[in-house]
Short mmCIF file of C-alpha atoms in Angstrom, two decimals:
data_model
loop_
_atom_site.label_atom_id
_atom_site.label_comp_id
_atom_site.label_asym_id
_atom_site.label_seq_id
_atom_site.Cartn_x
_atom_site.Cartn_y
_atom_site.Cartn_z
CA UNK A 1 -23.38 16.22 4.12
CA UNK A 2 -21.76 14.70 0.38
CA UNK A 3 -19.88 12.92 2.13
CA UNK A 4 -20.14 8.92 2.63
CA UNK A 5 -19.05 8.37 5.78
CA UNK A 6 -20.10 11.04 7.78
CA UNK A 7 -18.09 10.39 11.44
CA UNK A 8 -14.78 9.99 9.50
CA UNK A 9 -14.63 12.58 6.93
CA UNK A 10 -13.42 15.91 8.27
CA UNK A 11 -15.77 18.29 6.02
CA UNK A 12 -18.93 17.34 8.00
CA UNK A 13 -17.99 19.19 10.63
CA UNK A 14 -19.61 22.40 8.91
CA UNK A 15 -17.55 25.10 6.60
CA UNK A 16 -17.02 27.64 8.77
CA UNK A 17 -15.01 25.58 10.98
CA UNK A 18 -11.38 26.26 10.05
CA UNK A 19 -10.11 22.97 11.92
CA UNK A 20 -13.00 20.06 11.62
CA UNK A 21 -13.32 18.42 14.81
CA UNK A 22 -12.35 14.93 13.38
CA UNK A 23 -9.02 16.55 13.62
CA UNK A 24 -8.70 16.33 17.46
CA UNK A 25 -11.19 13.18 18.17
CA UNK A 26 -9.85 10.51 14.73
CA UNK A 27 -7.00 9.34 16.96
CA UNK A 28 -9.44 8.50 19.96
CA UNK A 29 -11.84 6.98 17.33
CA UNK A 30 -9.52 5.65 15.34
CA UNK A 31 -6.38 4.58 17.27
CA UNK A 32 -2.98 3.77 14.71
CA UNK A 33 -0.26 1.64 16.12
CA UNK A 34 3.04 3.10 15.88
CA UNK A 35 5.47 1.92 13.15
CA UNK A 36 8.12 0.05 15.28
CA UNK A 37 9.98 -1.48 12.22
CA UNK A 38 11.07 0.32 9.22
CA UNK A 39 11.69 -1.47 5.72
CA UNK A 40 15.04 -1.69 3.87
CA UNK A 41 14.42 -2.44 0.13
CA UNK A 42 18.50 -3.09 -0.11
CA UNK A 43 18.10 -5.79 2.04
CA UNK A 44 14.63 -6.67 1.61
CA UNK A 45 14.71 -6.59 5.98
CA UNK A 46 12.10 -4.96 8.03
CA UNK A 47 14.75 -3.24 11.31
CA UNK A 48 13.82 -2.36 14.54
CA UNK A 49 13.67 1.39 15.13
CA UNK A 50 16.09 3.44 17.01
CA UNK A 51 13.72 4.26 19.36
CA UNK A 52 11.82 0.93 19.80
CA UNK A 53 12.33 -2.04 22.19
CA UNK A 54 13.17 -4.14 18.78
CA UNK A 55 16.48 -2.06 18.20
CA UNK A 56 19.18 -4.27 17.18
CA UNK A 57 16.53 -6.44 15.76
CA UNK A 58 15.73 -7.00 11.95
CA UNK A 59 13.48 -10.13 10.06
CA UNK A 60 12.83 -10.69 5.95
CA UNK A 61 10.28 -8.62 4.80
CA UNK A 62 9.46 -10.45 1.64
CA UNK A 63 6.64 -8.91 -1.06
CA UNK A 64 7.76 -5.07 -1.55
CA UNK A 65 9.16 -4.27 -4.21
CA UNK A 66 10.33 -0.12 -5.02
CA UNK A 67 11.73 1.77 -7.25
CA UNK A 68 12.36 5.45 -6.85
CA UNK A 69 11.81 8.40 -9.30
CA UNK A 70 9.89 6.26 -11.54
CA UNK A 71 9.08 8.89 -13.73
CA UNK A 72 10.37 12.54 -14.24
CA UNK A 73 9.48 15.63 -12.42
CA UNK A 74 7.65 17.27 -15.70
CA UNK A 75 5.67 13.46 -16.26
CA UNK A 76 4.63 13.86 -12.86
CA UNK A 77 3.57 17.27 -13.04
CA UNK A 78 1.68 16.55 -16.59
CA UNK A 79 -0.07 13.14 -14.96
CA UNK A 80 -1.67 15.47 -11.74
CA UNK A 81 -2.50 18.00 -14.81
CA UNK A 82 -4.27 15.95 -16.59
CA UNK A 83 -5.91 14.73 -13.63
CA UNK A 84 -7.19 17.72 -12.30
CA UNK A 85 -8.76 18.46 -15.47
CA UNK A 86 -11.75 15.72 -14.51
CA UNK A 87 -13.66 15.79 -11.01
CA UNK A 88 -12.41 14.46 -7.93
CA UNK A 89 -15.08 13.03 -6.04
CA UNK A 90 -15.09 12.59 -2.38
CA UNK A 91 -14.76 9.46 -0.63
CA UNK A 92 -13.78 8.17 2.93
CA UNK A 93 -11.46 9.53 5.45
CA UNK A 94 -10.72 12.56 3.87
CA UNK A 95 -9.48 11.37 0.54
CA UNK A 96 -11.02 12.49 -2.80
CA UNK A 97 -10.83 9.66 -5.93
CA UNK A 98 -10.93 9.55 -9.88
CA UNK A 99 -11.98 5.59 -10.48
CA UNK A 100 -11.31 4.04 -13.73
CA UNK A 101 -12.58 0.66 -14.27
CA UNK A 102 -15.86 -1.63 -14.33
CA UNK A 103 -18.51 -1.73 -11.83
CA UNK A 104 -18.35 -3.80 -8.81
CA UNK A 105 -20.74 -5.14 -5.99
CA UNK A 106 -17.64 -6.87 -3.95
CA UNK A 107 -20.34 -8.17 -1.42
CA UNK A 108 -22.52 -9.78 -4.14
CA UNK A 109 -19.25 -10.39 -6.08
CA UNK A 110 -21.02 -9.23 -9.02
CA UNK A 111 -18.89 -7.49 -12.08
CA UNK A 112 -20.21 -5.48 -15.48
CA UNK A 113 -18.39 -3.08 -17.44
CA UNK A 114 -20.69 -0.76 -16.95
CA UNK A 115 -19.56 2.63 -17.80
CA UNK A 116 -16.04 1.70 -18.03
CA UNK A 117 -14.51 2.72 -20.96
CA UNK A 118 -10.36 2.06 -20.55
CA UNK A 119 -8.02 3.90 -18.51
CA UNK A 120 -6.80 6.94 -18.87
CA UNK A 121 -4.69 8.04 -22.07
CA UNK A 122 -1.73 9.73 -19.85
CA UNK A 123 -1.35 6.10 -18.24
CA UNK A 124 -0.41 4.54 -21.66
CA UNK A 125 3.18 5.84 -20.89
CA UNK A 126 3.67 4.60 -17.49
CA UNK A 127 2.03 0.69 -17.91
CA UNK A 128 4.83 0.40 -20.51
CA UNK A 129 7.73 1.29 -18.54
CA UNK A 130 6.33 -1.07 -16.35
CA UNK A 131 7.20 -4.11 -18.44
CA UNK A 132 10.79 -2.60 -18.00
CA UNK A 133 10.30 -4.55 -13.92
CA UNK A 134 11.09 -7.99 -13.93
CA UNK A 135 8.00 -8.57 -10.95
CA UNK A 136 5.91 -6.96 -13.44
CA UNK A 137 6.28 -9.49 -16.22
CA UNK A 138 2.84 -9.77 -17.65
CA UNK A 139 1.21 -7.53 -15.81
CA UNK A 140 -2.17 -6.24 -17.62
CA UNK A 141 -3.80 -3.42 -15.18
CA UNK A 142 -7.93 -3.64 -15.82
CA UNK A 143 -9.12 -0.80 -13.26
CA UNK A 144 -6.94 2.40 -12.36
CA UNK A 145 -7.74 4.12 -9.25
CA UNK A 146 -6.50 7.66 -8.57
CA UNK A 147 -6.29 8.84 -4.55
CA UNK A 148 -6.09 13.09 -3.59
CA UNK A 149 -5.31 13.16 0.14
CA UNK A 150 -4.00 16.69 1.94
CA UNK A 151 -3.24 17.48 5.44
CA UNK A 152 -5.90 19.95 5.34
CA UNK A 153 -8.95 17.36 5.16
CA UNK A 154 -7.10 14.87 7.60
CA UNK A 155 -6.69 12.30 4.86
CA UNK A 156 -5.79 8.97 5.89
CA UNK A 157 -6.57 5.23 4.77
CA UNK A 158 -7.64 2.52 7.22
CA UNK A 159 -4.90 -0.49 7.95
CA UNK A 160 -6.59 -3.45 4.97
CA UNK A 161 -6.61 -5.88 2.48
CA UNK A 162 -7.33 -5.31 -0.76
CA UNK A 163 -10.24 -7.58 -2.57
CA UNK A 164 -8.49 -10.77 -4.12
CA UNK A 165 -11.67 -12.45 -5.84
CA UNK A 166 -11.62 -10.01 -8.27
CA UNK A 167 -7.86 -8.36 -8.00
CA UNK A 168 -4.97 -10.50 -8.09
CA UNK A 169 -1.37 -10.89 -7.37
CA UNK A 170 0.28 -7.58 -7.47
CA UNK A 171 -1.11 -4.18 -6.53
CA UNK A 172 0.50 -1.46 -8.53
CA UNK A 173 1.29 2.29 -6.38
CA UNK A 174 2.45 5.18 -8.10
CA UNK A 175 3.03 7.97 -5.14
CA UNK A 176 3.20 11.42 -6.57
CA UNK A 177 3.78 15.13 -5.25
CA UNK A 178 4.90 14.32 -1.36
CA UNK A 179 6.59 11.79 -0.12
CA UNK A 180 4.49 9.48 2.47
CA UNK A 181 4.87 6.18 4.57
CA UNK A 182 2.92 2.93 3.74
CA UNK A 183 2.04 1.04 6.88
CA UNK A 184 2.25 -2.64 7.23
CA UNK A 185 -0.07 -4.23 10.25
CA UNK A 186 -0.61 -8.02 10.66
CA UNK A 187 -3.53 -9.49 11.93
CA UNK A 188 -2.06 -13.06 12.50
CA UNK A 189 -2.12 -14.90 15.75
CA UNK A 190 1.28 -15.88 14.09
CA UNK A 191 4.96 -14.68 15.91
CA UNK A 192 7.57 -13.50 13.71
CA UNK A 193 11.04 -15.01 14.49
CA UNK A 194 13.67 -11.69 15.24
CA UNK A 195 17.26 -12.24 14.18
CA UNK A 196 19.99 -9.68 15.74
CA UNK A 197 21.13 -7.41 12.91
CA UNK A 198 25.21 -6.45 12.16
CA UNK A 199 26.72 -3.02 12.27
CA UNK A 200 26.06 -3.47 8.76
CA UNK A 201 22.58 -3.78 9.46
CA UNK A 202 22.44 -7.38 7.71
CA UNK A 203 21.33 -10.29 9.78
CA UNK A 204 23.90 -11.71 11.95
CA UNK A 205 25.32 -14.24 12.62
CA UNK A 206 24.27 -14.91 8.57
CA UNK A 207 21.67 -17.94 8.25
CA UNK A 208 22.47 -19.90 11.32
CA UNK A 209 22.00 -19.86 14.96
CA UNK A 210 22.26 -22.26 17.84
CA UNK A 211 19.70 -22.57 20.25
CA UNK A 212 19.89 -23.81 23.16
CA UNK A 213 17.49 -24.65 25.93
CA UNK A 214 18.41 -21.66 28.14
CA UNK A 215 18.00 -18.97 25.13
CA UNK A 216 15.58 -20.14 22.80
CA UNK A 217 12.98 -17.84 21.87
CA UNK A 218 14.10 -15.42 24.55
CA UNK A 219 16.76 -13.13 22.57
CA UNK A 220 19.28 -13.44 25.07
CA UNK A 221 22.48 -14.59 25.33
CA UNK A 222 23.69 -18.29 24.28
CA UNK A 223 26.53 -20.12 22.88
CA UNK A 224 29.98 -17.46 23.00
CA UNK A 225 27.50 -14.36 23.82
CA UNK A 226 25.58 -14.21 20.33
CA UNK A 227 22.03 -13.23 20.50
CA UNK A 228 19.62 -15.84 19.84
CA UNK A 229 16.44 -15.18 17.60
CA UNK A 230 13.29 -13.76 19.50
CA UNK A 231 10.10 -14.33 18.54
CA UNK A 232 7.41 -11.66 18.68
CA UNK A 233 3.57 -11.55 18.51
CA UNK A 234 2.46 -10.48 14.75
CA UNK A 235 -0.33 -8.24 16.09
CA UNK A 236 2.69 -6.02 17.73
CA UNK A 237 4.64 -5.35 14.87
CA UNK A 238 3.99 -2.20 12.16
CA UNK A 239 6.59 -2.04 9.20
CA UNK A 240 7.25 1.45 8.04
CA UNK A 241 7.22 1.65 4.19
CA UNK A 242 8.98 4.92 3.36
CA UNK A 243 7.50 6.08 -0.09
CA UNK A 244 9.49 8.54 -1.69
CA UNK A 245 8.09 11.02 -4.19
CA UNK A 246 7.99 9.39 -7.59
CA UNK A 247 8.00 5.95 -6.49
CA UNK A 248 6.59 3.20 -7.44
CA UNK A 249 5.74 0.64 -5.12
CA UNK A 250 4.22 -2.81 -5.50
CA UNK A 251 2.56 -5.33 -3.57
CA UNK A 252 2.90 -9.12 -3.52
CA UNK A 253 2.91 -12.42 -1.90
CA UNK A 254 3.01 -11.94 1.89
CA UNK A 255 2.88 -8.12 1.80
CA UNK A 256 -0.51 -8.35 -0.60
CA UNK A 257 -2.70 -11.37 1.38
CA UNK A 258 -1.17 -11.34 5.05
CA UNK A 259 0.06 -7.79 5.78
CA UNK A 260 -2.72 -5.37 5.55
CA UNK A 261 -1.57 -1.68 4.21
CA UNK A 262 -2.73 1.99 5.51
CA UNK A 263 -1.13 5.36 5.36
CA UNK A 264 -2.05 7.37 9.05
CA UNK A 265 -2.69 10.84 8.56
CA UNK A 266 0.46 12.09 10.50
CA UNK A 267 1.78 11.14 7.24
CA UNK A 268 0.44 13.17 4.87
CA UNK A 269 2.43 16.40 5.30
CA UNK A 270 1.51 18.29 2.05
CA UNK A 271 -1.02 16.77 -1.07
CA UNK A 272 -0.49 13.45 -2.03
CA UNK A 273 -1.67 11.49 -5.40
CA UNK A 274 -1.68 8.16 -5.61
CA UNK A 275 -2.66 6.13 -8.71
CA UNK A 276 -2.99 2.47 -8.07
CA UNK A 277 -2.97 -0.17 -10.80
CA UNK A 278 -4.59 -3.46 -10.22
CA UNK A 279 -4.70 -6.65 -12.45
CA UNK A 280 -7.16 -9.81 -12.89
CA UNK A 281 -7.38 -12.21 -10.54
CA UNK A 282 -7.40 -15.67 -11.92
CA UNK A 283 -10.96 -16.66 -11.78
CA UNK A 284 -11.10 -13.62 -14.46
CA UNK A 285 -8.02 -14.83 -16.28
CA UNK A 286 -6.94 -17.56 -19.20
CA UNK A 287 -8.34 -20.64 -18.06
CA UNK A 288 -10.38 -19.25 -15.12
CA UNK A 289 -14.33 -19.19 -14.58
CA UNK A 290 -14.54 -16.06 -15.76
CA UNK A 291 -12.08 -15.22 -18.70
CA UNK A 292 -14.49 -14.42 -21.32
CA UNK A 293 -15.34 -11.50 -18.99
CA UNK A 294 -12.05 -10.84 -18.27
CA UNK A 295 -10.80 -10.87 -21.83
CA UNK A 296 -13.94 -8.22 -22.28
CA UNK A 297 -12.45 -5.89 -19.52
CA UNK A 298 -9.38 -6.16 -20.22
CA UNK A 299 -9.55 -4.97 -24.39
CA UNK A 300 -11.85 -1.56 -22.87
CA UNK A 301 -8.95 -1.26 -20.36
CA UNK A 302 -5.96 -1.22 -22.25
CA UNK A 303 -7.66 1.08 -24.83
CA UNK A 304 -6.52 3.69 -22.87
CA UNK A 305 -9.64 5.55 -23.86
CA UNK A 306 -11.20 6.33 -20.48
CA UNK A 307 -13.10 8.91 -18.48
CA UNK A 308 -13.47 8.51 -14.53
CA UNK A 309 -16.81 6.76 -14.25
#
């Protein structure tokens, strides 16, 4: 088999099999929390759901930022064009991939341009509207990644971190053709303090609560029946990103380097393209250890000359 991880990806399971086995046995392999909180990028609040024990429950969600139809129908429809003109080679967990960007040995945290040479000329376009986003002030992408999941090959993406010796602050999502859900999961022996949301759907009472001995921590009642805060283990909460088609989503802070991210393949309902964006960490930026190199990665990248390599 082509493929690189042979128990994961559904083609190995021979080409006259209409539905690959890794269908029916990924979940039992592979078991994916259910999303239990959902994310509000009006308030910035990750809420209970409906049909969860946290209903009624809400707490800041800080490090997502999205903004919807980023680009037009026809730009979208040109981008996947122009993409499908190159190769799509196949990578883990059903996806397929068009990488643009230098070569990397993460392990050995080695770096070379190799046969990088830029991104992609149809991405000219969409880095500049970026500057229009006040989080992406400065942002210089150095390695494009593009990401072809479909039901059909039970396409998913593991719950993780992305590398952050290399990559740095902000990770950059552009979610074309179908709309899709980003999963949050968290790792952390930490708890995460609940607040009691409003019929609103804000947090309520607003800022300030009074705990008392006989409510604290518990989420019952205290002082004139208001619902103290409740605190719940990390490791039980996943935050539902809803990605719309022709968003763009990005990554930061918190919701970059203590929430990992993965998209279960429930979620994937028709084909989805992704193209992610990443920029220089510091070590590989003015003033780092490695900004020579940087500087060198970063003139091939924003040539906007590239081939997938």
């Amino acid at each position: 088999c082509v493929c690189k991880n042979p128990v994961q990806f559904s083609c190995c399971s021979g080409k006259n099999m209409e539905i690959p086995y890794w269908f029916f046995i990924s979940p039992l392999l592979f078991p994916q929390g259910e999303d239990n909180f959902t994310y509000c990028p009006a308030t910035g609040l990750a809420k209970g759901n409906e049909d969860s024990e946290f209903a009624g429950w809400a707490f800041p969600f800080p490090g997502v930022f999205l903004v919807e139809e980023f680009i037009s129908e026809d730009e979208e429809c040109e981008m996947v064009e122009l993409m499908d003109r190159d190769d799509w080679k196949l990578s883990q967990s059903g996806r397929k991939k068009q990488d643009y960007g230098p070569k990397v040995n993460f392990k050995k945290q080695r770096l070379k341009a190799g046969s990088f040479t830029g991104l992609p000329s149809f991405s000219r376009k969409i880095v500049a509207q970026m500057k229009a986003c006040s989080v992406l002030r400065g942002f210089l992408p150095v390695e494009q990644c593009n990401l072809d999941y479909t039901p059909e090959r039970g396409s998913a993406i593991d719950p993780h971190f992305d590398d952050w010796w290399l990559w740095g602050e902000r990770l950059v999502s552009l979610n074309l053709l179908s709309k899709t859900v980003l999963s949050m999961s968290c790792d952390s022996e930490d708890t995460i303090q609940l607040f009691p949301t409003s019929s609103k759907g804000q947090l309520s009472p607003s800022g300030s609560f009074t705990e008392t001995s006989a409510c604290r921590n518990s989420g019952e009642e205290g002082i004139e029946g208001v619902l103290c805060p409740r605190l719940v283990a990390s490791k039980e909460v996943v935050v539902a990103v809803p990605l719309p088609r022709r968003a763009l989503v990005v990554l930061q802070g918190d919701a970059r380097y203590k929430w990992k991210h993965g998209i279960h393949r429930k979620h994937i309902e028709h084909r989805r393209v992704c193209v992610t964006f990443r920029e220089l960490s510091a070590e590989f930026s003015a003033g780092g250890r490695h900004e020579e190199l940087g500087k060198e990665l970063l003139e091939i990248a924003l040539s906007f000359q590239g081939r997938p390599v």
